[in-house]
Tab-separated table of C-alpha atoms in Angstrom:
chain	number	residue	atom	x	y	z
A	15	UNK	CA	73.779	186.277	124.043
A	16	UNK	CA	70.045	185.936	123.219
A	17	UNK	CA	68.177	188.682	125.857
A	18	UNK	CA	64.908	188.966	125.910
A	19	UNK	CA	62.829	191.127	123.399
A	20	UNK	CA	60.167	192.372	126.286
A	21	UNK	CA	59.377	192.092	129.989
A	22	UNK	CA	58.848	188.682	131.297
A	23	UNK	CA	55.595	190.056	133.048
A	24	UNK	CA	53.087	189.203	130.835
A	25	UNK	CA	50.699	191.512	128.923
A	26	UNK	CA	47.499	192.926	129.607
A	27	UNK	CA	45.598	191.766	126.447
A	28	UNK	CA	44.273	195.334	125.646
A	29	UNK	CA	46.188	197.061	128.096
A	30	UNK	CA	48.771	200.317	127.053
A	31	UNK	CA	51.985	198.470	125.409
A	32	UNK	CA	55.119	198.861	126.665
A	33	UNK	CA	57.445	198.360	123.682
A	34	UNK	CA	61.109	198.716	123.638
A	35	UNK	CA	63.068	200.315	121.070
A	36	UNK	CA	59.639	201.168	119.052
A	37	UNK	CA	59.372	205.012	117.896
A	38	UNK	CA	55.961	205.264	120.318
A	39	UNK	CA	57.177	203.465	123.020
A	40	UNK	CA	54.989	205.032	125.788
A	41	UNK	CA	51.690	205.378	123.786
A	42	UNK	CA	48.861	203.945	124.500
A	43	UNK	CA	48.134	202.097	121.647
A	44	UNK	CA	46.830	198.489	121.713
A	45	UNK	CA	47.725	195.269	120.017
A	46	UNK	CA	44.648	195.744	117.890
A	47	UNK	CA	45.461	199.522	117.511
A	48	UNK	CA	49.102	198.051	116.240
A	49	UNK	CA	47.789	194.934	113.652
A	50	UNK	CA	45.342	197.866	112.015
A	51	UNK	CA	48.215	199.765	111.190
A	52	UNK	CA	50.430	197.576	109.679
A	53	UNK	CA	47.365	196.776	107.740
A	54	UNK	CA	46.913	199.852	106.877
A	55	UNK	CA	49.672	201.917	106.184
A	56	UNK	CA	51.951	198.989	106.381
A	57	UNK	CA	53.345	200.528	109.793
A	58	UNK	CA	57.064	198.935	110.416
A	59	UNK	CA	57.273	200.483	113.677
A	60	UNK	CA	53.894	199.045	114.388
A	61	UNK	CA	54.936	195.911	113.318
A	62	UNK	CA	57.999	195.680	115.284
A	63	UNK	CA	56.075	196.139	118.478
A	64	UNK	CA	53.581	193.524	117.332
A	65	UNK	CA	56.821	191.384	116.871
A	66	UNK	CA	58.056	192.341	120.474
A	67	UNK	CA	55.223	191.421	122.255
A	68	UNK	CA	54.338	188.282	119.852
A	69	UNK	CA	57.277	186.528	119.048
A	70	UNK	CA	58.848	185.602	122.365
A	71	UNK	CA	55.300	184.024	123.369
A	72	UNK	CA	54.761	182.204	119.986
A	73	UNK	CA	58.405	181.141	120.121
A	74	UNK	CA	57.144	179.358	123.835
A	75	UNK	CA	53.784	178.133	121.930
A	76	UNK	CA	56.210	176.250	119.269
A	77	UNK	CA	58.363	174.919	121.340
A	78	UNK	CA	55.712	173.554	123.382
A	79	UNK	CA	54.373	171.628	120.260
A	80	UNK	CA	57.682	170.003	120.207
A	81	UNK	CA	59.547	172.267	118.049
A	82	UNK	CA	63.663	172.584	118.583
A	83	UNK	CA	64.797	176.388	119.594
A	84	UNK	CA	66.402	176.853	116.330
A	85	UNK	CA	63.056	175.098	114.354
A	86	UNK	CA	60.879	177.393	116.717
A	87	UNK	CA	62.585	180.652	115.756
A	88	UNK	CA	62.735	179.870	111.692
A	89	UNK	CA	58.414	179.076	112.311
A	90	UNK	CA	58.589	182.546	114.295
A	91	UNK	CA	59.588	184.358	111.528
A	92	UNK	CA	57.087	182.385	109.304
A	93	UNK	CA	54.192	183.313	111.551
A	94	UNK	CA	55.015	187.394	111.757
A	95	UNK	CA	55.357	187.310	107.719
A	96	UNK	CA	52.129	186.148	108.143
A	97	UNK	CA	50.843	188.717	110.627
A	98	UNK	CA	52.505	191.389	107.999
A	99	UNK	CA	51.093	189.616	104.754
A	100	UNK	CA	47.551	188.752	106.514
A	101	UNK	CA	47.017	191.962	108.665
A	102	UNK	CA	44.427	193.850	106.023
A	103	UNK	CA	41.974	191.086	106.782
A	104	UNK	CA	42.252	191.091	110.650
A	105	UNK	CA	38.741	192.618	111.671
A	106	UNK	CA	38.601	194.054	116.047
A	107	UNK	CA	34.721	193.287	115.640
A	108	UNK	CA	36.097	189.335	115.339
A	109	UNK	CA	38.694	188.685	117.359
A	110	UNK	CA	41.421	190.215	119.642
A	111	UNK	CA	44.724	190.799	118.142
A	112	UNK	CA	46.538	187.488	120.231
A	113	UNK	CA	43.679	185.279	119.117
A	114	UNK	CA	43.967	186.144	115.267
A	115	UNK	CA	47.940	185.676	115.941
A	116	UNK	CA	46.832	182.578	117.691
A	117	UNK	CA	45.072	180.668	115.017
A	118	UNK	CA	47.593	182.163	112.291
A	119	UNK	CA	50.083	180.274	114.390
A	120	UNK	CA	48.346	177.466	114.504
A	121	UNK	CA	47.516	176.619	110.834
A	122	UNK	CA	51.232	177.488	110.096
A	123	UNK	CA	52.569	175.004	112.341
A	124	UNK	CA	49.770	172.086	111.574
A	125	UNK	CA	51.143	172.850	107.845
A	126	UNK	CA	54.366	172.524	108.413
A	127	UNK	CA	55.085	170.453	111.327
A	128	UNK	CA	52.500	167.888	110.203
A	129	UNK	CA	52.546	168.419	107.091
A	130	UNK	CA	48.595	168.392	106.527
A	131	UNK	CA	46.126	170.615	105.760
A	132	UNK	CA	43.257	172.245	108.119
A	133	UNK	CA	40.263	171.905	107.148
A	134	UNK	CA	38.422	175.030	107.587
A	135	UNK	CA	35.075	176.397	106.791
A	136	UNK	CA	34.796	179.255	104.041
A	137	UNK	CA	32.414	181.782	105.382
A	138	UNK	CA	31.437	182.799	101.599
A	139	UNK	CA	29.960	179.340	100.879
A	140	UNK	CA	26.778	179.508	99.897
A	141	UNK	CA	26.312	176.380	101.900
A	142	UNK	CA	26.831	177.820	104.896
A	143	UNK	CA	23.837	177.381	107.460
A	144	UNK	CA	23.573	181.389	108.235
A	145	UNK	CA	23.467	181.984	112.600
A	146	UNK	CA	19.551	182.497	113.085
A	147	UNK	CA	20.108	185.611	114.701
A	148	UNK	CA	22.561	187.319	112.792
A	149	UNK	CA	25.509	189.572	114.251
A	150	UNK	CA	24.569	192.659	115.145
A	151	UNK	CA	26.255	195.428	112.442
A	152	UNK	CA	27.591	198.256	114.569
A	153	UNK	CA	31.353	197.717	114.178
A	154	UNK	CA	32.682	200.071	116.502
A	155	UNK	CA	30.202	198.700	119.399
A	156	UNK	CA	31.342	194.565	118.568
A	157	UNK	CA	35.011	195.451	118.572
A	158	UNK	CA	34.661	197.299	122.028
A	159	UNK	CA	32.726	193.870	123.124
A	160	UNK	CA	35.418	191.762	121.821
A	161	UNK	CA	37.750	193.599	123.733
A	162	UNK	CA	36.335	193.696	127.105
A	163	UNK	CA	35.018	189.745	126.550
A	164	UNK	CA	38.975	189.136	125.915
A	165	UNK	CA	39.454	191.177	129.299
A	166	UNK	CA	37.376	189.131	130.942
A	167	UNK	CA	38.178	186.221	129.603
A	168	UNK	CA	41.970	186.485	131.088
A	169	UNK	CA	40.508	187.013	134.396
A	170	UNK	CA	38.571	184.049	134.180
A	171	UNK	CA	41.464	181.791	133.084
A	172	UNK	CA	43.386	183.343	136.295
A	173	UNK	CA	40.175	182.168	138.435
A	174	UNK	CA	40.210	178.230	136.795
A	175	UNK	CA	40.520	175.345	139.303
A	176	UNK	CA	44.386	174.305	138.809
A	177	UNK	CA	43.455	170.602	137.363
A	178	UNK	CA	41.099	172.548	135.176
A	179	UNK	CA	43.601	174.972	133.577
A	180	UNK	CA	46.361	172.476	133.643
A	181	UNK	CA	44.400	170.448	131.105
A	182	UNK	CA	43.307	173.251	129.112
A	183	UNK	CA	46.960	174.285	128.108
A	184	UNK	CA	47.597	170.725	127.239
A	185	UNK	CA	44.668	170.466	125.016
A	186	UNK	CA	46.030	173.916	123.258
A	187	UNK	CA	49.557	173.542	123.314
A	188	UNK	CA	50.484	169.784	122.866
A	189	UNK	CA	48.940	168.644	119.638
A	190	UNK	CA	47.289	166.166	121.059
A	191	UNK	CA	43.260	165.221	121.079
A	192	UNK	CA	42.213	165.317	124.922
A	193	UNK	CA	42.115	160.945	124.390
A	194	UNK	CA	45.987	160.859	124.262
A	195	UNK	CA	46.404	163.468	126.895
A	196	UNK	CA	43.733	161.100	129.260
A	197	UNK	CA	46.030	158.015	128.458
A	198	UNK	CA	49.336	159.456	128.151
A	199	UNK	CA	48.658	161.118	131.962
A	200	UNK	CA	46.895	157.989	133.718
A	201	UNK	CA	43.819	160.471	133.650
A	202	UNK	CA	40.076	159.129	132.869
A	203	UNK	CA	38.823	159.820	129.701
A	204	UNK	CA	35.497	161.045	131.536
A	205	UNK	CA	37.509	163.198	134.052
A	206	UNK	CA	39.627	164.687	131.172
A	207	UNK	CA	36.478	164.741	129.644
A	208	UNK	CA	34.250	166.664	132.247
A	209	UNK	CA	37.640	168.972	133.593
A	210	UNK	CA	37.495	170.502	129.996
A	211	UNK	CA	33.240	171.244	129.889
A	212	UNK	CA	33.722	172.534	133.288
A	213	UNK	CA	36.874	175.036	132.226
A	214	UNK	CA	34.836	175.884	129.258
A	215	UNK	CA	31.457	176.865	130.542
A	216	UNK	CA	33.377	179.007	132.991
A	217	UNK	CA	35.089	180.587	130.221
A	218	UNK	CA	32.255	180.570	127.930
A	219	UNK	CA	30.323	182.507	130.788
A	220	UNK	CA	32.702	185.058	131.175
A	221	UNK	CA	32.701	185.836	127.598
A	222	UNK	CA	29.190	185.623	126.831
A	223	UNK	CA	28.242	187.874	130.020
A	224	UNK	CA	27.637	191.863	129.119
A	225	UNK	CA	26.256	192.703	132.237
B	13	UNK	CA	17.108	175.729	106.692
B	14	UNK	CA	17.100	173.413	109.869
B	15	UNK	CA	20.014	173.954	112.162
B	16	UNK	CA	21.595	170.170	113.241
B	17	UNK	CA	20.503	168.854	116.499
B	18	UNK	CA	23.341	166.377	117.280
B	19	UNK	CA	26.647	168.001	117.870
B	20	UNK	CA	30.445	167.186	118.177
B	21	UNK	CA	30.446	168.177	121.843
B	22	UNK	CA	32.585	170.636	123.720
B	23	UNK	CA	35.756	168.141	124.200
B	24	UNK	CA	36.188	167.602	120.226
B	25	UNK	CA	35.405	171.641	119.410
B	26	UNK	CA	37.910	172.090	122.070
B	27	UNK	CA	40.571	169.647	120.023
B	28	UNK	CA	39.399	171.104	116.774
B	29	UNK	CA	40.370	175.043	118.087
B	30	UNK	CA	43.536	174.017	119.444
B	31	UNK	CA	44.593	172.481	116.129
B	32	UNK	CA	44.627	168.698	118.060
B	33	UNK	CA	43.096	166.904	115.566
B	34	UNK	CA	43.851	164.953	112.615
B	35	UNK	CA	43.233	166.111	108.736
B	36	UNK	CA	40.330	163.354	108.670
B	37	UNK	CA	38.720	164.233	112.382
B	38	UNK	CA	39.101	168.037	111.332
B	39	UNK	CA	37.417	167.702	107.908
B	40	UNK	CA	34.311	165.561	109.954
B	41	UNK	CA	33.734	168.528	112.507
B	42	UNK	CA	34.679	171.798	109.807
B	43	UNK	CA	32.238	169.989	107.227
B	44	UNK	CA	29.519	169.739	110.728
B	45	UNK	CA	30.733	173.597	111.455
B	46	UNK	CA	29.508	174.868	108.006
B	47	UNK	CA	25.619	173.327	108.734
B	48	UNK	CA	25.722	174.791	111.989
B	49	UNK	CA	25.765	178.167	113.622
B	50	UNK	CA	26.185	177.654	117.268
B	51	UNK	CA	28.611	175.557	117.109
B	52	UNK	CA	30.605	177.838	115.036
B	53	UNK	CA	30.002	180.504	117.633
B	54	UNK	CA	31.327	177.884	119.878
B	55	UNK	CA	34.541	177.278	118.041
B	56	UNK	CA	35.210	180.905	117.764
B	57	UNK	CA	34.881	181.201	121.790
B	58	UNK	CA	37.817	178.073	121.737
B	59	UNK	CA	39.530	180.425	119.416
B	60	UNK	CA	39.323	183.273	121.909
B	61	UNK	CA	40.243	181.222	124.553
B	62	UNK	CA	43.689	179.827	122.515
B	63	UNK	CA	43.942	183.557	122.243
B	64	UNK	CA	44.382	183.946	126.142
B	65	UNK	CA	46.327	181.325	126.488
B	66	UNK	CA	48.978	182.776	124.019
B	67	UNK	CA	49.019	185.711	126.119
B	68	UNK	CA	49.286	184.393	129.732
B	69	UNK	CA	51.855	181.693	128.083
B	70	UNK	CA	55.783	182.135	129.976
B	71	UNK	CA	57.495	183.836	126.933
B	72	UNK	CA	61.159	182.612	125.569
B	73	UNK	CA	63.231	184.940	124.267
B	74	UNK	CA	64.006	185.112	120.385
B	75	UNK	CA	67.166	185.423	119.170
B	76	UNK	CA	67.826	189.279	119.467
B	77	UNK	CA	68.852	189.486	115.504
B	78	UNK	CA	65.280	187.943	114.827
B	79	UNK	CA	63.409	190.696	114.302
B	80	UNK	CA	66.166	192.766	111.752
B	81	UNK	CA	65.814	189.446	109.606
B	82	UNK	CA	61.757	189.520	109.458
B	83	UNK	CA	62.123	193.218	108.495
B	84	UNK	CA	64.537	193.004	105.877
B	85	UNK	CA	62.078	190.333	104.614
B	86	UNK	CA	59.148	192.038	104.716
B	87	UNK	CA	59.496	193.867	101.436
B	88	UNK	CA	59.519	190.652	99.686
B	89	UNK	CA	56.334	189.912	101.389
B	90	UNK	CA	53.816	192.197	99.701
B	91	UNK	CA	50.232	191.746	101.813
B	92	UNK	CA	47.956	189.162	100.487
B	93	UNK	CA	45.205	190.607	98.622
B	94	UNK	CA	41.925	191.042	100.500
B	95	UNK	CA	39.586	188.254	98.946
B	96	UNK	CA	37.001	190.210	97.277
B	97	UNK	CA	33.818	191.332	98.712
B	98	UNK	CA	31.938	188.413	97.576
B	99	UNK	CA	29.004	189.112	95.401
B	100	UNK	CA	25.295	189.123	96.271
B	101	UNK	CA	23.577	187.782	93.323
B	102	UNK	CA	20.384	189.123	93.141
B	103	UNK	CA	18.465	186.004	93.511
B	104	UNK	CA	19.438	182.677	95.439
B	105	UNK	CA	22.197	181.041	94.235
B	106	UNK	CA	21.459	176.974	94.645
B	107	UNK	CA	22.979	175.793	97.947
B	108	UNK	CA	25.719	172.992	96.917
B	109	UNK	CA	24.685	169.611	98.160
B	110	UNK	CA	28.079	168.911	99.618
B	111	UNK	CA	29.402	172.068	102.091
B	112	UNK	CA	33.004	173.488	102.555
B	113	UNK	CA	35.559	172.144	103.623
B	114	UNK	CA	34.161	168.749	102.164
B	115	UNK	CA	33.634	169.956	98.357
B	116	UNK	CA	37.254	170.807	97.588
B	117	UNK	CA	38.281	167.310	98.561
B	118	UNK	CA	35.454	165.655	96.704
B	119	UNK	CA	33.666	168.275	94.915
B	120	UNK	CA	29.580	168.717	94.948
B	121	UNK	CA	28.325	165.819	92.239
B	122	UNK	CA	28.718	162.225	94.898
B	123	UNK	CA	27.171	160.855	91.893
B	124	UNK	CA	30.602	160.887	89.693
B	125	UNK	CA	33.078	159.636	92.647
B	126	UNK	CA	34.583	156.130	91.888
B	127	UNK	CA	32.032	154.071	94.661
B	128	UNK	CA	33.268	150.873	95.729
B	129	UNK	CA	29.884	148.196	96.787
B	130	UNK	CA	30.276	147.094	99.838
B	131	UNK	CA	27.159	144.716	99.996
B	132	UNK	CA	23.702	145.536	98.569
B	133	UNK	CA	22.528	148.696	99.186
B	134	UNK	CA	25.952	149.741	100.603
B	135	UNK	CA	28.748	151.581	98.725
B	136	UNK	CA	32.022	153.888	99.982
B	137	UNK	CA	34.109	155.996	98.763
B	138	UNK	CA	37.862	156.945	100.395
B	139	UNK	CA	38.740	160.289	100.368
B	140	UNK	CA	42.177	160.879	99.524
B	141	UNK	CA	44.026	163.467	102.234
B	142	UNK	CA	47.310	165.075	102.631
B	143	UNK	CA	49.935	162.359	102.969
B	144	UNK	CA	51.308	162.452	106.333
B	145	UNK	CA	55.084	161.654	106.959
B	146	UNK	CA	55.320	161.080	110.310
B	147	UNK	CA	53.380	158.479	112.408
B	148	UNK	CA	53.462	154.490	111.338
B	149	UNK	CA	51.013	153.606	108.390
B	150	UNK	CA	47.710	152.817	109.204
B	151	UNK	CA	47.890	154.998	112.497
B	152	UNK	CA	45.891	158.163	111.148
B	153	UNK	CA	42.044	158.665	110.857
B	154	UNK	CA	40.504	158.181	107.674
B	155	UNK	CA	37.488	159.693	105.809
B	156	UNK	CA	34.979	157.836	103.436
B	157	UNK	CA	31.987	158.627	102.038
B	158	UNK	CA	29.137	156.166	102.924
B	159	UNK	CA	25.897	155.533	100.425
B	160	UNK	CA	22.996	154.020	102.043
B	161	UNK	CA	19.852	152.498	100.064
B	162	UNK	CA	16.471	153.456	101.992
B	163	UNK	CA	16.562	150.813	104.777
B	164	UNK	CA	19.967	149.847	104.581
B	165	UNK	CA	21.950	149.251	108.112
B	166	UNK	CA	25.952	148.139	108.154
B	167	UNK	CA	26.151	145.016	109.991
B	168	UNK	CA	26.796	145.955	113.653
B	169	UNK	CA	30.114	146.879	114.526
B	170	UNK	CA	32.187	148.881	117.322
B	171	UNK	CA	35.109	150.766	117.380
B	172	UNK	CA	38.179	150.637	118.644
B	173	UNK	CA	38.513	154.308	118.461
B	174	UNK	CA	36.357	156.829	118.064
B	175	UNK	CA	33.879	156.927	114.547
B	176	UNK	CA	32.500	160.040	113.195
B	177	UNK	CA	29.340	160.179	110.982
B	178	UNK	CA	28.022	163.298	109.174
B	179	UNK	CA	24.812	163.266	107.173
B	180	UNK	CA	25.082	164.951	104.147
B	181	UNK	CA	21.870	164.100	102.336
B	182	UNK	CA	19.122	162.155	103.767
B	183	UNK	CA	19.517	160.806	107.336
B	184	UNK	CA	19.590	157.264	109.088
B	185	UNK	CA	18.515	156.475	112.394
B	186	UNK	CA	19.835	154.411	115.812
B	187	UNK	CA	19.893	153.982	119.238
B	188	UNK	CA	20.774	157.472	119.577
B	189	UNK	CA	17.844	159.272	117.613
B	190	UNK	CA	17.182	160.283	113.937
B	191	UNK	CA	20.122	162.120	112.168
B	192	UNK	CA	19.808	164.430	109.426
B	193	UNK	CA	22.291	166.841	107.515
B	194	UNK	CA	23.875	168.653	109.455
B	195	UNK	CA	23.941	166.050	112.248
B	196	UNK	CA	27.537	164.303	113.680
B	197	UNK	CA	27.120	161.542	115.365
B	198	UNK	CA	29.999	160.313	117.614
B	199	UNK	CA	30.751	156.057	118.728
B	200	UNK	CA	33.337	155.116	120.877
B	201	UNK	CA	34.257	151.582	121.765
B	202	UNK	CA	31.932	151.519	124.022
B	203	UNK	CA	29.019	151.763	121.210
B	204	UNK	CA	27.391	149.037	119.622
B	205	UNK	CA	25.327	150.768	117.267
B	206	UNK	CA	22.835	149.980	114.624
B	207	UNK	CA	22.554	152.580	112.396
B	208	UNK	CA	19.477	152.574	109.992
B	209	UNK	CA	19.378	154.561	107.043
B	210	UNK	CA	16.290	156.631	106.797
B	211	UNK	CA	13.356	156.120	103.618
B	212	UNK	CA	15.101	158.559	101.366
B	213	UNK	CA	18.717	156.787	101.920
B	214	UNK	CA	21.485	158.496	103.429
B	215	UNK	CA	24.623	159.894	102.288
B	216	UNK	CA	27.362	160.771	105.196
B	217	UNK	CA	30.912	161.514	105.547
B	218	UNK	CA	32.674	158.719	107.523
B	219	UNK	CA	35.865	159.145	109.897
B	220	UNK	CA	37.093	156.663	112.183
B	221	UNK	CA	40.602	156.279	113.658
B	222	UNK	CA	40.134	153.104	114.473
B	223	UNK	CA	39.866	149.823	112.961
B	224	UNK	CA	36.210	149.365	112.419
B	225	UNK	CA	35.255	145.834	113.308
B	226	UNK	CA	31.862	144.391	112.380
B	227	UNK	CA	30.297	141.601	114.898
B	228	UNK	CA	28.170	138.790	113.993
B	229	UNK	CA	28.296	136.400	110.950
B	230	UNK	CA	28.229	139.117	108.288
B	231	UNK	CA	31.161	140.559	109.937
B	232	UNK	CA	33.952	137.751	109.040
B	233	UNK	CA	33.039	138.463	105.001
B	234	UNK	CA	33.088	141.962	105.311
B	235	UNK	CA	36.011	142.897	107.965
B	236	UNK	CA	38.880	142.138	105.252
B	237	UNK	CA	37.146	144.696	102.734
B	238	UNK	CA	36.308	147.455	105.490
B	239	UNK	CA	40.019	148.171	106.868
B	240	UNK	CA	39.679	151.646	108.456
């Protein structure tokens, strides 16, 4: 019988974990707090709570590509040897802990469910046109930013318009550029379109605002 | 360094974070990405946002002997080495002509690619990209490099889909404004446009995922050699 690894009720991004079966269960570590230890000491228990909380929602995110149960759970496993393999180079000042998973995720599954490569940028480049304000150095003060952006960003993706979020997941979890998903639901390109700017300068306002 | 002025848009960024797009489409907007800063901030705010998303997503439960099989695998899965600080030469290093993600597929010297002449003043270049098994031939985007004499315009043409056009070097001008490096501009079918290329010539990174169809008299010689 498969049961479930954690509570349906979703996380609070940077909320206390609960973790079953974890040697800290209880603490009030974070996700974040969790990917710097396995990248640091190479934490198993740490790891095994980033694997509770993770896998069950990346196992969704797969299957929602169009991935089988059984082809979902094998890409699972891929993903968290990633996390393991990958987790020295996950930076707090960057990016929350569930968007690093999230773009780990989905470079693994463009690789092997398409079968292409993602072009990326590669920040070392020398041909890199540098930000013209650069980012400000203080490490401890951006990763305290990136959390509470990440807070608020939740709370603005609670607060979206129904049509608007409903065509935001498709965009992220269906593989498809936001012209199929206008033709393949009857939609207007320019509504499909104009939904998405909307969603995302709400979004983009909640993360951008430190007041 | 000038920063681009003509963007991809929030709808494409939007595809590009969530991993929508094609090889070719992605290579068009990462290539855009590495001239220009905001809308890299922009693409890590999409990131964020797929990041919230995975969160507030309905979880499915794994398999409950899932996790003992990633552990007992883990030891055969010694972390990737950090990539090493990268060092700061003391003095500028030249800035390579053609940016990443672009060079690895075609390197930085355009000069030494196998150009094919389109008509005077005209050449391309396909760029080969990871073969794709699934989907029927012909049905995926693909990338060229275009080479434009000082002057030069492609016969007018629309799309069926959507093109993509990157300027690498030089720039080339239309009914949309002057483009530079750094600048993407975007035609759907509903663009007729007459692109230019600027005094110095202009070398850009082409994408279309749709056939390309030229109009007008020049159109019928050159549509059999320009099959996008």
């Amino acid at each position: 019988m498969v049961r479930p690894l954690v509570p349906r009720a979703p996380f609070p991004l940077n909320a206390p974990m609960q973790d079953i079966g974890s040697p800290d269960a209880g603490s009030d570590q974070t996700l974040e707090d969790r990917l710097l230890a396995v990248g640091r000491d190479r934490d198993r228990a740490a790891f095994a709570a980033l694997f509770g909380h993770f896998a069950p929602r990346l196992k969704a995110y797969l299957r929602r590509q169009g991935c089988d149960a059984a082809g979902a759970e094998e890409l699972v496993q891929e993903v968290m040897l990633l996390v393991w393999r990958r987790a020295e180079t996950y930076d707090p000042a960057q990016a929350s802990a569930s968007t690093w998973v999230f773009t780990i995720a989905r470079n693994k599954r463009i690789d092997v469910l398409r079968r292409e490569q993602r072009p990326e940028i590669d920040p070392d480049d020398p041909a890199l046109v540098p930000a013209l304000v650069p980012d400000r150095p203080e490490s401890a003060d951006r990763r305290l930013e990136t959390q509470e952006s990440a807070g608020r960003l939740r709370a603005a993706l609670k607060d979206l318009p129904p049509e608007q979020a409903e065509l935001l997941r498709l965009a992220y979890f269906e593989d498809k550029p936001h012209s199929v998903i206008s033709i393949e639901r009857g939609i207007p390109l320019g509504t499909v379109k104009s939904r998405l700017r909307l969603a995302m300068e709400r979004l983009r306002k909640a993360l951008r605002d430190t007041a | 360094m000038t920063v681009p002025t003509h963007h991809p848009g929030d709808t494409l960024l939007i595809d590009y974070a969530g991993g929508a797009l094609d090889e070719a489409v992605s290579l068009a907007v990462a290539t855009h990405l590495a001239l220009c800063p905001c809308c890299r901030l922009n693409v890590a705010e999409m990131e964020a946002v797929g990041g919230a998303l995975l969160e507030e997503i309905e979880p499915e439960a794994v398999d409950p002997t899932s996790l003992e099989a990633v552990l007992a695998r883990l030891d055969e899965h010694p972390p990737l080495p950090r990539a090493a600080a990268p060092v700061r030469p003391s003095k500028p290093v030249p800035v390579p002509l053609i940016p990443e993600p672009l060079r690895r597929y075609i390197g930085d010297d355009p000069s030494r690619l196998p150009w094919t002449r389109l008509m005077r003043g005209m050449d391309c270049c396909d760029i080969p990209l990871s073969r794709t098994l699934s989907g029927p031939p012909g049905s995926r985007s693909k990338a060229r490099l275009m080479r434009l004499g000082p002057g030069v315009g492609p016969p007018h043409h629309t799309h069926r889909g959507i093109e993509l056009t990157l300027v690498l070097d030089g720039g080339f001008t239309d009914d949309l404004g002057q483009f530079g490096r750094g600048d993407l501009s975007v035609a759907d079918g509903s663009i007729r446009h007459r692109p230019v290329a600027d005094e110095e010539g202009c070398l850009c990174l082409a994408v279309t995922d749709g056939l390309l169809r030229f109009t007008g008299a020049l159109g019928l010689i050159l549509n059999p050699f320009v099959k996008f």
